[in-house]
PDB file of C-alpha atoms (C1' of nucleotides) in Angstrom:
ATOM      1  CA  MET A  17       9.603  88.056 -41.420  1.00 74.00           C
ATOM      2  CA  PRO A  18      13.016  86.534 -41.149  1.00 95.00           C
ATOM      3  CA  GLU A  19      14.753  85.414 -44.276  1.00 97.00           C
ATOM      4  CA  LEU A  20      18.030  83.560 -44.518  1.00 98.00           C
ATOM      5  CA  PRO A  21      20.326  86.370 -43.268  1.00 98.00           C
ATOM      6  CA  GLU A  22      18.053  87.024 -40.295  1.00 98.00           C
ATOM      7  CA  VAL A  23      17.857  83.344 -39.352  1.00 98.00           C
ATOM      8  CA  GLU A  24      21.634  83.063 -39.726  1.00 98.00           C
ATOM      9  CA  SER A  25      22.056  86.073 -37.439  1.00 98.00           C
ATOM     10  CA  ILE A  26      19.661  84.583 -34.902  1.00 98.00           C
ATOM     11  CA  LYS A  27      21.583  81.326 -35.008  1.00 98.00           C
ATOM     12  CA  ARG A  28      24.834  83.145 -34.256  1.00 98.00           C
ATOM     13  CA  SER A  29      23.229  85.096 -31.432  1.00 98.00           C
ATOM     14  CA  LEU A  30      22.081  81.859 -29.801  1.00 98.00           C
ATOM     15  CA  GLN A  31      25.457  80.111 -29.865  1.00 98.00           C
ATOM     16  CA  GLY A  32      25.583  80.337 -26.073  1.00 98.00           C
ATOM     17  CA  LEU A  33      22.925  77.626 -25.878  1.00 98.00           C
ATOM     18  CA  VAL A  34      25.420  74.971 -26.945  1.00 98.00           C
ATOM     19  CA  GLY A  35      26.229  72.717 -23.998  1.00 98.00           C
ATOM     20  CA  LYS A  36      23.094  73.574 -22.056  1.00 98.00           C
ATOM     21  CA  THR A  37      20.625  70.922 -20.981  1.00 98.00           C
ATOM     22  CA  ILE A  38      16.916  71.192 -21.717  1.00 98.00           C
ATOM     23  CA  ALA A  39      14.959  70.983 -18.490  1.00 98.00           C
ATOM     24  CA  ARG A  40      11.387  71.683 -19.557  1.00 96.00           C
ATOM     25  CA  PHE A  41       9.022  73.305 -22.010  1.00 98.00           C
ATOM     26  CA  TYR A  42       6.116  75.673 -22.001  1.00 98.00           C
ATOM     27  CA  PHE A  43       3.659  75.662 -24.917  1.00 98.00           C
ATOM     28  CA  SER A  44       0.757  78.029 -25.399  1.00 97.00           C
ATOM     29  CA  ARG A  45      -2.642  76.571 -26.162  1.00 96.00           C
ATOM     30  CA  VAL A  46      -2.288  77.583 -29.820  1.00 96.00           C
ATOM     31  CA  ALA A  47       1.430  76.960 -30.314  1.00 97.00           C
ATOM     32  CA  PRO A  48       2.119  76.254 -34.016  1.00 98.00           C
ATOM     33  CA  VAL A  49       3.483  72.764 -33.380  1.00 97.00           C
ATOM     34  CA  GLU A  50       3.355  70.662 -36.546  1.00 96.00           C
ATOM     35  CA  THR A  51       3.253  66.931 -37.299  1.00 94.00           C
ATOM     36  CA  THR A  52       3.765  66.073 -33.669  1.00 95.00           C
ATOM     37  CA  SER A  53       2.433  67.163 -30.316  1.00 96.00           C
ATOM     38  CA  PRO A  54       3.894  69.402 -27.636  1.00 97.00           C
ATOM     39  CA  LYS A  55       3.971  66.377 -25.341  1.00 97.00           C
ATOM     40  CA  GLN A  56       5.975  64.401 -27.854  1.00 97.00           C
ATOM     41  CA  ILE A  57       8.458  67.230 -28.260  1.00 97.00           C
ATOM     42  CA  GLU A  58       8.889  67.463 -24.534  1.00 97.00           C
ATOM     43  CA  LYS A  59       9.283  63.716 -24.179  1.00 97.00           C
ATOM     44  CA  THR A  60      11.813  63.558 -27.019  1.00 97.00           C
ATOM     45  CA  LEU A  61      13.998  66.422 -25.856  1.00 97.00           C
ATOM     46  CA  HIS A  62      13.934  66.652 -22.091  1.00 95.00           C
ATOM     47  CA  ASN A  63      17.293  66.209 -20.374  1.00 98.00           C
ATOM     48  CA  LYS A  64      19.087  66.382 -23.701  1.00 98.00           C
ATOM     49  CA  LYS A  65      21.984  68.730 -24.254  1.00 98.00           C
ATOM     50  CA  ILE A  66      22.190  71.230 -27.109  1.00 98.00           C
ATOM     51  CA  SER A  67      25.104  70.045 -29.217  1.00 98.00           C
ATOM     52  CA  ARG A  68      24.970  72.345 -32.218  1.00 98.00           C
ATOM     53  CA  LEU A  69      22.865  74.966 -33.964  1.00 98.00           C
ATOM     54  CA  GLU A  70      22.270  74.816 -37.677  1.00 98.00           C
ATOM     55  CA  ARG A  71      20.405  76.893 -40.226  1.00 98.00           C
ATOM     56  CA  ARG A  72      18.804  75.317 -43.276  1.00 97.00           C
ATOM     57  CA  GLY A  73      17.045  77.772 -45.509  1.00 98.00           C
ATOM     58  CA  LYS A  74      14.890  79.748 -43.104  1.00 98.00           C
ATOM     59  CA  TYR A  75      14.780  76.931 -40.563  1.00 98.00           C
ATOM     60  CA  LEU A  76      16.764  76.959 -37.365  1.00 98.00           C
ATOM     61  CA  LEU A  77      17.732  73.559 -35.991  1.00 98.00           C
ATOM     62  CA  LEU A  78      18.677  72.949 -32.388  1.00 98.00           C
ATOM     63  CA  HIS A  79      20.518  69.633 -32.437  1.00 98.00           C
ATOM     64  CA  THR A  80      20.855  67.685 -29.220  1.00 98.00           C
ATOM     65  CA  ASP A  81      22.883  64.895 -27.684  1.00 97.00           C
ATOM     66  CA  PRO A  82      21.517  62.188 -27.590  1.00 97.00           C
ATOM     67  CA  ALA A  83      20.531  62.842 -31.172  1.00 97.00           C
ATOM     68  CA  ALA A  84      17.325  64.700 -31.942  1.00 97.00           C
ATOM     69  CA  SER A  85      16.536  68.164 -33.291  1.00 98.00           C
ATOM     70  CA  LEU A  86      14.044  70.889 -32.625  1.00 98.00           C
ATOM     71  CA  VAL A  87      13.195  72.551 -35.934  1.00 98.00           C
ATOM     72  CA  LEU A  88      11.949  76.143 -35.805  1.00 98.00           C
ATOM     73  CA  HIS A  89      10.551  78.357 -38.537  1.00 98.00           C
ATOM     74  CA  LEU A  90       9.712  81.943 -37.711  1.00 98.00           C
ATOM     75  CA  GLY A  91       7.210  82.604 -40.467  1.00 97.00           C
ATOM     76  CA  MET A  92       6.405  86.244 -40.976  1.00 96.00           C
ATOM     77  CA  THR A  93       6.382  87.570 -37.427  1.00 96.00           C
ATOM     78  CA  GLY A  94       8.362  85.035 -35.406  1.00 97.00           C
ATOM     79  CA  LYS A  95      11.020  86.051 -32.933  1.00 97.00           C
ATOM     80  CA  LEU A  96      13.348  84.162 -30.632  1.00 98.00           C
ATOM     81  CA  LEU A  97      14.635  85.688 -27.425  1.00 97.00           C
ATOM     82  CA  LEU A  98      17.398  84.349 -25.258  1.00 98.00           C
ATOM     83  CA  LEU A  99      16.949  85.374 -21.640  1.00 97.00           C
ATOM     84  CA  GLU A 100      19.381  84.754 -18.802  1.00 95.00           C
ATOM     85  CA  THR A 101      16.704  85.696 -16.309  1.00 93.00           C
ATOM     86  CA  PRO A 102      12.993  85.364 -16.930  1.00 89.00           C
ATOM     87  CA  THR A 103      10.827  88.375 -17.725  1.00 93.00           C
ATOM     88  CA  PRO A 104       7.027  88.401 -17.927  1.00 95.00           C
ATOM     89  CA  ARG A 105       5.821  86.483 -20.970  1.00 95.00           C
ATOM     90  CA  GLU A 106       4.794  88.875 -23.663  1.00 94.00           C
ATOM     91  CA  LYS A 107       1.655  88.316 -25.697  1.00 95.00           C
ATOM     92  CA  HIS A 108       1.908  85.611 -28.386  1.00 97.00           C
ATOM     93  CA  THR A 109       4.608  83.665 -26.602  1.00 98.00           C
ATOM     94  CA  HIS A 110       3.995  80.160 -27.947  1.00 98.00           C
ATOM     95  CA  MET A 111       6.944  78.221 -26.623  1.00 98.00           C
ATOM     96  CA  GLU A 112       9.546  78.486 -23.937  1.00 98.00           C
ATOM     97  CA  LEU A 113      12.542  76.216 -23.585  1.00 98.00           C
ATOM     98  CA  LEU A 114      13.854  76.182 -20.063  1.00 97.00           C
ATOM     99  CA  PHE A 115      17.450  75.076 -19.524  1.00 98.00           C
ATOM    100  CA  SER A 116      18.833  73.537 -16.361  1.00 98.00           C
ATOM    101  CA  ASP A 117      20.946  76.627 -15.616  1.00 98.00           C
ATOM    102  CA  GLY A 118      17.890  78.893 -15.702  1.00 97.00           C
ATOM    103  CA  THR A 119      18.409  80.213 -19.236  1.00 98.00           C
ATOM    104  CA  LEU A 120      15.236  80.666 -21.247  1.00 98.00           C
ATOM    105  CA  LEU A 121      14.622  80.556 -24.990  1.00 98.00           C
ATOM    106  CA  ARG A 122      11.309  82.171 -25.897  1.00 98.00           C
ATOM    107  CA  PHE A 123       9.446  81.770 -29.214  1.00 98.00           C
ATOM    108  CA  ILE A 124       7.046  84.631 -29.929  1.00 98.00           C
ATOM    109  CA  ASP A 125       4.901  84.755 -33.068  1.00 97.00           C
ATOM    110  CA  PRO A 126       1.764  86.918 -33.302  1.00 96.00           C
ATOM    111  CA  ARG A 127       0.547  85.634 -36.660  1.00 96.00           C
ATOM    112  CA  ARG A 128       1.486  82.021 -36.017  1.00 97.00           C
ATOM    113  CA  PHE A 129       2.802  81.480 -39.526  1.00 97.00           C
ATOM    114  CA  GLY A 130       5.892  79.944 -37.957  1.00 98.00           C
ATOM    115  CA  THR A 131       6.240  76.262 -37.132  1.00 98.00           C
ATOM    116  CA  ILE A 132       7.742  74.129 -34.402  1.00 98.00           C
ATOM    117  CA  SER A 133       8.589  70.568 -35.368  1.00 98.00           C
ATOM    118  CA  LEU A 134      10.986  67.713 -34.676  1.00 98.00           C
ATOM    119  CA  ALA A 135      13.616  65.862 -36.644  1.00 97.00           C
ATOM    120  CA  CYS A 136      15.251  62.702 -35.398  1.00 94.00           C
ATOM    121  CA  GLN A 137      17.541  61.847 -38.293  1.00 92.00           C
ATOM    122  CA  SER A 138      20.585  64.085 -38.566  1.00 87.00           C
ATOM    123  CA  ASP A 139      19.938  64.712 -42.263  1.00 89.00           C
ATOM    124  CA  GLY A 140      16.459  65.973 -41.386  1.00 91.00           C
ATOM    125  CA  LYS A 141      14.879  63.759 -44.032  1.00 92.00           C
ATOM    126  CA  ASP A 142      12.266  62.633 -41.518  1.00 95.00           C
ATOM    127  CA  ASN A 143      11.046  66.215 -41.125  1.00 97.00           C
ATOM    128  CA  PRO A 144       8.296  67.162 -43.595  1.00 96.00           C
ATOM    129  CA  PHE A 145       9.558  70.728 -43.953  1.00 97.00           C
ATOM    130  CA  LEU A 146      13.270  70.077 -44.246  1.00 97.00           C
ATOM    131  CA  LYS A 147      12.883  67.334 -46.801  1.00 95.00           C
ATOM    132  CA  LYS A 148      11.310  69.741 -49.273  1.00 96.00           C
ATOM    133  CA  LEU A 149      14.177  72.222 -49.195  1.00 97.00           C
ATOM    134  CA  GLY A 150      16.422  72.787 -52.182  1.00 97.00           C
ATOM    135  CA  LEU A 151      20.074  73.817 -52.160  1.00 97.00           C
ATOM    136  CA  GLU A 152      21.749  76.075 -49.666  1.00 98.00           C
ATOM    137  CA  TYR A 153      22.755  79.310 -51.397  1.00 97.00           C
ATOM    138  CA  ASN A 154      26.465  78.702 -50.815  1.00 97.00           C
ATOM    139  CA  ASP A 155      26.874  74.938 -50.926  1.00 97.00           C
ATOM    140  CA  SER A 156      30.496  74.375 -51.980  1.00 97.00           C
ATOM    141  CA  THR A 157      29.815  70.724 -52.839  1.00 97.00           C
ATOM    142  CA  GLN A 158      27.528  71.881 -55.666  1.00 97.00           C
ATOM    143  CA  THR A 159      28.608  73.309 -58.991  1.00 97.00           C
ATOM    144  CA  ARG A 160      27.091  76.304 -60.742  1.00 97.00           C
ATOM    145  CA  ASP A 161      25.539  73.828 -63.151  1.00 97.00           C
ATOM    146  CA  ASP A 162      23.803  72.098 -60.256  1.00 97.00           C
ATOM    147  CA  TYR A 163      22.172  75.398 -59.348  1.00 97.00           C
ATOM    148  CA  ILE A 164      21.195  76.064 -62.943  1.00 97.00           C
ATOM    149  CA  ARG A 165      19.674  72.602 -63.145  1.00 96.00           C
ATOM    150  CA  GLN A 166      17.587  73.448 -60.090  1.00 97.00           C
ATOM    151  CA  PHE A 167      16.230  76.541 -61.824  1.00 97.00           C
ATOM    152  CA  ARG A 168      15.650  74.672 -65.076  1.00 97.00           C
ATOM    153  CA  SER A 169      13.449  72.114 -63.336  1.00 96.00           C
ATOM    154  CA  HIS A 170      10.854  74.909 -63.044  1.00 96.00           C
ATOM    155  CA  PRO A 171      10.928  76.462 -66.526  1.00 96.00           C
ATOM    156  CA  LYS A 172       7.580  78.187 -66.282  1.00 96.00           C
ATOM    157  CA  LEU A 173       8.246  80.131 -63.113  1.00 97.00           C
ATOM    158  CA  SER A 174       9.183  83.768 -63.246  1.00 97.00           C
ATOM    159  CA  LEU A 175      12.621  84.553 -61.858  1.00 98.00           C
ATOM    160  CA  LYS A 176      11.093  86.219 -58.809  1.00 98.00           C
ATOM    161  CA  THR A 177       8.839  83.276 -58.076  1.00 97.00           C
ATOM    162  CA  ALA A 178      11.738  80.890 -58.663  1.00 98.00           C
ATOM    163  CA  LEU A 179      13.852  82.728 -56.099  1.00 98.00           C
ATOM    164  CA  LEU A 180      11.061  82.490 -53.545  1.00 97.00           C
ATOM    165  CA  HIS A 181      10.604  78.771 -54.221  1.00 97.00           C
ATOM    166  CA  GLN A 182      12.242  77.044 -51.254  1.00 97.00           C
ATOM    167  CA  GLY A 183      12.683  73.816 -53.206  1.00 97.00           C
ATOM    168  CA  ILE A 184      15.098  75.452 -55.647  1.00 97.00           C
ATOM    169  CA  ILE A 185      17.344  77.469 -53.359  1.00 98.00           C
ATOM    170  CA  ALA A 186      16.297  77.548 -49.715  1.00 98.00           C
ATOM    171  CA  GLY A 187      16.108  80.672 -47.591  1.00 98.00           C
ATOM    172  CA  VAL A 188      15.371  83.474 -50.061  1.00 98.00           C
ATOM    173  CA  GLY A 189      12.490  85.757 -49.133  1.00 97.00           C
ATOM    174  CA  ASN A 190      10.851  88.816 -50.618  1.00 98.00           C
ATOM    175  CA  ILE A 191      13.452  91.405 -49.685  1.00 97.00           C
ATOM    176  CA  TYR A 192      16.529  89.541 -50.845  1.00 98.00           C
ATOM    177  CA  ALA A 193      14.792  88.217 -53.965  1.00 98.00           C
ATOM    178  CA  CYS A 194      14.004  91.784 -55.092  1.00 98.00           C
ATOM    179  CA  GLU A 195      17.485  92.978 -54.217  1.00 98.00           C
ATOM    180  CA  ALA A 196      19.246  90.098 -55.964  1.00 98.00           C
ATOM    181  CA  LEU A 197      17.232  90.643 -59.154  1.00 98.00           C
ATOM    182  CA  TYR A 198      18.143  94.311 -59.120  1.00 98.00           C
ATOM    183  CA  ARG A 199      21.794  93.507 -58.597  1.00 98.00           C
ATOM    184  CA  ALA A 200      21.660  91.010 -61.483  1.00 98.00           C
ATOM    185  CA  LYS A 201      19.773  93.561 -63.637  1.00 98.00           C
ATOM    186  CA  LEU A 202      17.112  90.966 -64.433  1.00 98.00           C
ATOM    187  CA  ASP A 203      13.396  91.520 -64.851  1.00 98.00           C
ATOM    188  CA  PRO A 204      11.539  89.677 -62.074  1.00 97.00           C
ATOM    189  CA  ARG A 205       8.771  88.745 -64.538  1.00 97.00           C
ATOM    190  CA  ARG A 206      11.119  86.899 -66.884  1.00 97.00           C
ATOM    191  CA  LEU A 207      10.487  83.181 -67.093  1.00 97.00           C
ATOM    192  CA  VAL A 208      13.250  80.740 -66.260  1.00 97.00           C
ATOM    193  CA  GLN A 209      12.803  79.160 -69.708  1.00 97.00           C
ATOM    194  CA  LYS A 210      13.469  82.524 -71.351  1.00 97.00           C
ATOM    195  CA  THR A 211      16.628  83.089 -69.347  1.00 97.00           C
ATOM    196  CA  THR A 212      20.078  82.035 -70.558  1.00 98.00           C
ATOM    197  CA  ASP A 213      22.516  80.016 -68.473  1.00 98.00           C
ATOM    198  CA  GLU A 214      24.745  83.044 -68.351  1.00 98.00           C
ATOM    199  CA  ALA A 215      21.960  85.171 -66.888  1.00 98.00           C
ATOM    200  CA  LEU A 216      21.133  82.472 -64.344  1.00 98.00           C
ATOM    201  CA  ARG A 217      24.770  82.363 -63.304  1.00 98.00           C
ATOM    202  CA  LYS A 218      24.674  86.106 -62.906  1.00 98.00           C
ATOM    203  CA  LEU A 219      21.554  85.787 -60.776  1.00 98.00           C
ATOM    204  CA  LEU A 220      23.201  83.178 -58.565  1.00 98.00           C
ATOM    205  CA  GLN A 221      26.233  85.380 -58.081  1.00 98.00           C
ATOM    206  CA  ALA A 222      24.056  88.403 -57.296  1.00 98.00           C
ATOM    207  CA  LEU A 223      22.009  86.355 -54.860  1.00 98.00           C
ATOM    208  CA  ARG A 224      25.115  85.183 -53.039  1.00 98.00           C
ATOM    209  CA  GLN A 225      26.463  88.696 -52.766  1.00 98.00           C
ATOM    210  CA  THR A 226      23.116  90.000 -51.561  1.00 98.00           C
ATOM    211  CA  LEU A 227      22.673  87.316 -48.909  1.00 98.00           C
ATOM    212  CA  ASP A 228      26.272  87.621 -47.731  1.00 98.00           C
ATOM    213  CA  MET A 229      25.779  91.344 -47.353  1.00 98.00           C
ATOM    214  CA  GLY A 230      22.573  90.704 -45.437  1.00 98.00           C
ATOM    215  CA  ILE A 231      24.438  88.425 -43.055  1.00 98.00           C
ATOM    216  CA  ALA A 232      27.286  90.917 -42.680  1.00 98.00           C
ATOM    217  CA  CYS A 233      24.648  93.514 -41.749  1.00 97.00           C
ATOM    218  CA  GLN A 234      23.057  91.063 -39.314  1.00 98.00           C
ATOM    219  CA  GLY A 235      19.828  91.203 -41.259  1.00 97.00           C
ATOM    220  CA  THR A 236      17.237  93.777 -42.266  1.00 97.00           C
ATOM    221  CA  THR A 237      15.160  95.528 -39.617  1.00 96.00           C
ATOM    222  CA  LEU A 238      12.200  97.162 -41.380  1.00 94.00           C
ATOM    223  CA  ARG A 239       9.821  97.006 -38.453  1.00 92.00           C
ATOM    224  CA  ASP A 240      10.740  94.790 -35.581  1.00 91.00           C
ATOM    225  CA  TYR A 241      13.284  92.177 -36.552  1.00 96.00           C
ATOM    226  CA  GLN A 242      15.906  91.507 -33.907  1.00 97.00           C
ATOM    227  CA  ASP A 243      18.195  88.575 -33.176  1.00 97.00           C
ATOM    228  CA  GLY A 244      18.104  86.369 -30.087  1.00 97.00           C
ATOM    229  CA  ARG A 245      19.831  89.002 -27.992  1.00 96.00           C
ATOM    230  CA  GLY A 246      17.774  91.945 -29.209  1.00 96.00           C
ATOM    231  CA  THR A 247      20.266  93.290 -31.767  1.00 97.00           C
ATOM    232  CA  LYS A 248      18.721  94.879 -34.843  1.00 97.00           C
ATOM    233  CA  GLY A 249      20.065  94.525 -38.391  1.00 97.00           C
ATOM    234  CA  SER A 250      21.344  97.317 -40.640  1.00 97.00           C
ATOM    235  CA  MET A 251      20.687  96.026 -44.158  1.00 97.00           C
ATOM    236  CA  GLN A 252      17.586  98.244 -44.364  1.00 97.00           C
ATOM    237  CA  ASN A 253      20.015 101.131 -44.947  1.00 97.00           C
ATOM    238  CA  PHE A 254      21.352  99.529 -48.102  1.00 97.00           C
ATOM    239  CA  LEU A 255      18.233  98.200 -49.840  1.00 97.00           C
ATOM    240  CA  GLN A 256      18.292  99.405 -53.431  1.00 98.00           C
ATOM    241  CA  VAL A 257      14.708  98.747 -54.511  1.00 97.00           C
ATOM    242  CA  TYR A 258      12.703  96.956 -51.822  1.00 97.00           C
ATOM    243  CA  GLY A 259       9.850  99.141 -50.574  1.00 97.00           C
ATOM    244  CA  ARG A 260      10.803 102.085 -52.813  1.00 97.00           C
ATOM    245  CA  GLU A 261       7.737 102.320 -55.044  1.00 96.00           C
ATOM    246  CA  GLY A 262       7.577 105.753 -56.701  1.00 95.00           C
ATOM    247  CA  LYS A 263      11.114 106.658 -55.669  1.00 96.00           C
ATOM    248  CA  THR A 264      14.402 105.980 -57.399  1.00 97.00           C
ATOM    249  CA  ALA A 265      16.666 103.075 -56.553  1.00 97.00           C
ATOM    250  CA  LEU A 266      18.848 103.969 -53.576  1.00 97.00           C
ATOM    251  CA  GLN A 267      22.004 104.698 -55.530  1.00 96.00           C
ATOM    252  CA  SER A 268      20.729 105.575 -58.971  1.00 96.00           C
ATOM    253  CA  HIS A 269      18.142 107.742 -60.695  1.00 97.00           C
ATOM    254  CA  HIS A 270      16.140 104.803 -61.984  1.00 97.00           C
ATOM    255  CA  LYS A 271      12.491 104.747 -61.019  1.00 97.00           C
ATOM    256  CA  VAL A 272      11.236 101.861 -58.938  1.00 97.00           C
ATOM    257  CA  ILE A 273       7.796 100.395 -59.471  1.00 96.00           C
ATOM    258  CA  ARG A 274       5.813  97.806 -57.539  1.00 96.00           C
ATOM    259  CA  ILE A 275       3.980  94.922 -59.141  1.00 96.00           C
ATOM    260  CA  ILE A 276       2.212  91.926 -57.645  1.00 95.00           C
ATOM    261  CA  GLN A 277       3.467  88.430 -58.366  1.00 95.00           C
ATOM    262  CA  ASN A 278       1.858  85.447 -56.682  1.00 93.00           C
ATOM    263  CA  ASN A 279       0.175  87.728 -54.202  1.00 93.00           C
ATOM    264  CA  ARG A 280       3.478  89.283 -53.104  1.00 96.00           C
ATOM    265  CA  SER A 281       4.845  92.715 -53.910  1.00 97.00           C
ATOM    266  CA  THR A 282       7.868  92.939 -56.175  1.00 97.00           C
ATOM    267  CA  TRP A 283       9.827  96.168 -56.423  1.00 97.00           C
ATOM    268  CA  PHE A 284      12.129  96.706 -59.363  1.00 97.00           C
ATOM    269  CA  ALA A 285      13.553  99.265 -61.763  1.00 97.00           C
ATOM    270  CA  PRO A 286      12.276  98.399 -65.263  1.00 97.00           C
ATOM    271  CA  ALA A 287      14.755 100.726 -66.933  1.00 97.00           C
ATOM    272  CA  VAL A 288      17.705  98.612 -65.877  1.00 98.00           C
ATOM    273  CA  GLN A 289      16.194  95.195 -65.214  1.00 98.00           C
ATOM    274  CA  LYS A 290      15.675  93.325 -68.473  1.00 97.00           C
TER     275      LYS A 290
ATOM    276  C1'  DG B  12       1.255  78.056 -61.985  1.00 86.39           C
ATOM    277  C1'  DC B  13      -1.965  81.405 -59.670  1.00 86.39           C
ATOM    278  C1'  DG B  14      -4.948  83.155 -56.154  1.00 86.39           C
ATOM    279  C1'  DA B  15      -6.976  82.524 -51.834  1.00 86.39           C
ATOM    280  C1'  DT B  16      -6.021  81.475 -47.219  1.00 86.39           C
ATOM    281  C1'  DC B  17      -4.027  80.920 -42.629  1.00 86.39           C
ATOM    282  C1'  DC B  18      -3.405  85.011 -38.541  1.00 86.39           C
ATOM    283  C1'  DT B  19      -2.509  89.579 -35.931  1.00 86.39           C
ATOM    284  C1'  DG B  20      -1.229  94.251 -35.902  1.00 86.39           C
ATOM    285  C1'  DG B  21       0.178  98.777 -37.688  1.00 86.39           C
ATOM    286  C1'  DC B  22      -0.843 102.534 -40.428  1.00 86.39           C
ATOM    287  C1'  DC B  23      -3.638 105.725 -43.282  1.00 86.39           C
TER     288       DC B  23
ATOM    289  C1'  DG C  11     -12.665 100.231 -42.703  1.00 86.39           C
ATOM    290  C1'  DG C  12      -9.124  98.904 -46.008  1.00 86.39           C
ATOM    291  C1'  DC C  13      -4.602  97.837 -47.168  1.00 86.39           C
ATOM    292  C1'  DC C  14      -0.287  96.077 -46.187  1.00 86.39           C
ATOM    293  C1'  DA C  15       3.291  92.999 -44.038  1.00 86.39           C
ATOM    294  C1'  DG C  16      10.130  89.485 -43.496  1.00 86.39           C
ATOM    295  C1'  DG C  17       5.928  83.084 -45.483  1.00 86.39           C
ATOM    296  C1'  DA C  18       4.179  78.767 -47.150  1.00 86.39           C
ATOM    297  C1'  DT C  19       0.392  75.672 -48.398  1.00 86.39           C
ATOM    298  C1'  DC C  20      -3.618  74.179 -50.548  1.00 86.39           C
ATOM    299  C1'  DG C  21      -6.978  74.206 -53.673  1.00 86.39           C
ATOM    300  C1'  DC C  22      -8.505  74.955 -58.735  1.00 86.39           C
TER     301       DC C  22
END
DNA sequence: GCGATCCTGGCC
DNA sequence: GGCCAGGATCGC
C-alpha cells in the first residue's frame, strides 16, 4: 500500500519517538519477521533509545543508541499507529513496540506482505532488503548520468517495470510510476533500450516532481492509508491517470486505458504517452 | 523478463 | 464466486 511519499509521511508523523526508550515488544504468532526471530529483535533492541528515523525507498528505519536499527516495510496493507495511550489491539496487529513512557507503536498488516527485520550496521548493508535497494529518488550526491546508468543496466525492462524495480530507484510504486510516466508523456510499455537519454532525464524529472507532490500532499489515500497519527493524504485528488480506466485524464480530454504489465495494472493515456 | 504466488478483505 | 488491491520474490 504505502509507496515512498506515504512512508515519508509516516516517518514525519512518528518523529515524536526520537529520544524514547524501548521497553518491550509484542509479536503476534504470525508476525512477518524476516531473517531473524522476534526474540532476537527484542534482545537486540530492548532498553535502547530511538535516535533517528530514516526512510530508504519504502523502508522505514528506526535507528537506536546504542547502534542498531529496526527495519519496517509495510507491504500492501501495512499501517503504523502511534498511540499515547493503549487501545484494544485491532485484528492483524503483528507487532507492538512499547516505550518506557507508555507510548505504543503498533504495526498492523492484514495481508502480511510487509516485513520486520533488523540492521546493525548504520549503512544497512547487513540487511538483506536494504542492500538490494537502488538510488534514492533525490540523492544530491548522484548526477543525472548516474540515474541514467541505473536505468541502462536493465535495457530490456519496460519503463513502467523499470520504475517499479527497487534496485534502480527505490521507493516507486504503482501509483507514482503511472503518474510519473504520464507527466513525462512516455509510454509505459517502451523499453529502456529504446528510450533516449533525454527521455530518461525527462522521466527522472517527472518522477521527482510526482514524488515531491505526493509528499507535499502527505500521500495518497485511496482506501485506508493514514500516517502514524491517523492523518490521511490528499494526493488522490490530483491523480491524472491512476485508476481512471475508461475516463479521461483528470485535467485533459485524453482517454485513459488500463493494461497489465508484470501482473500489475498500468493506467495511461496512449494519445499523449509515446 | 514474465507469471504465479504469498495473504486478507472489499466490492460487484 | 470472481476480480481487484498502495508489493516483492521465486520459479521457469
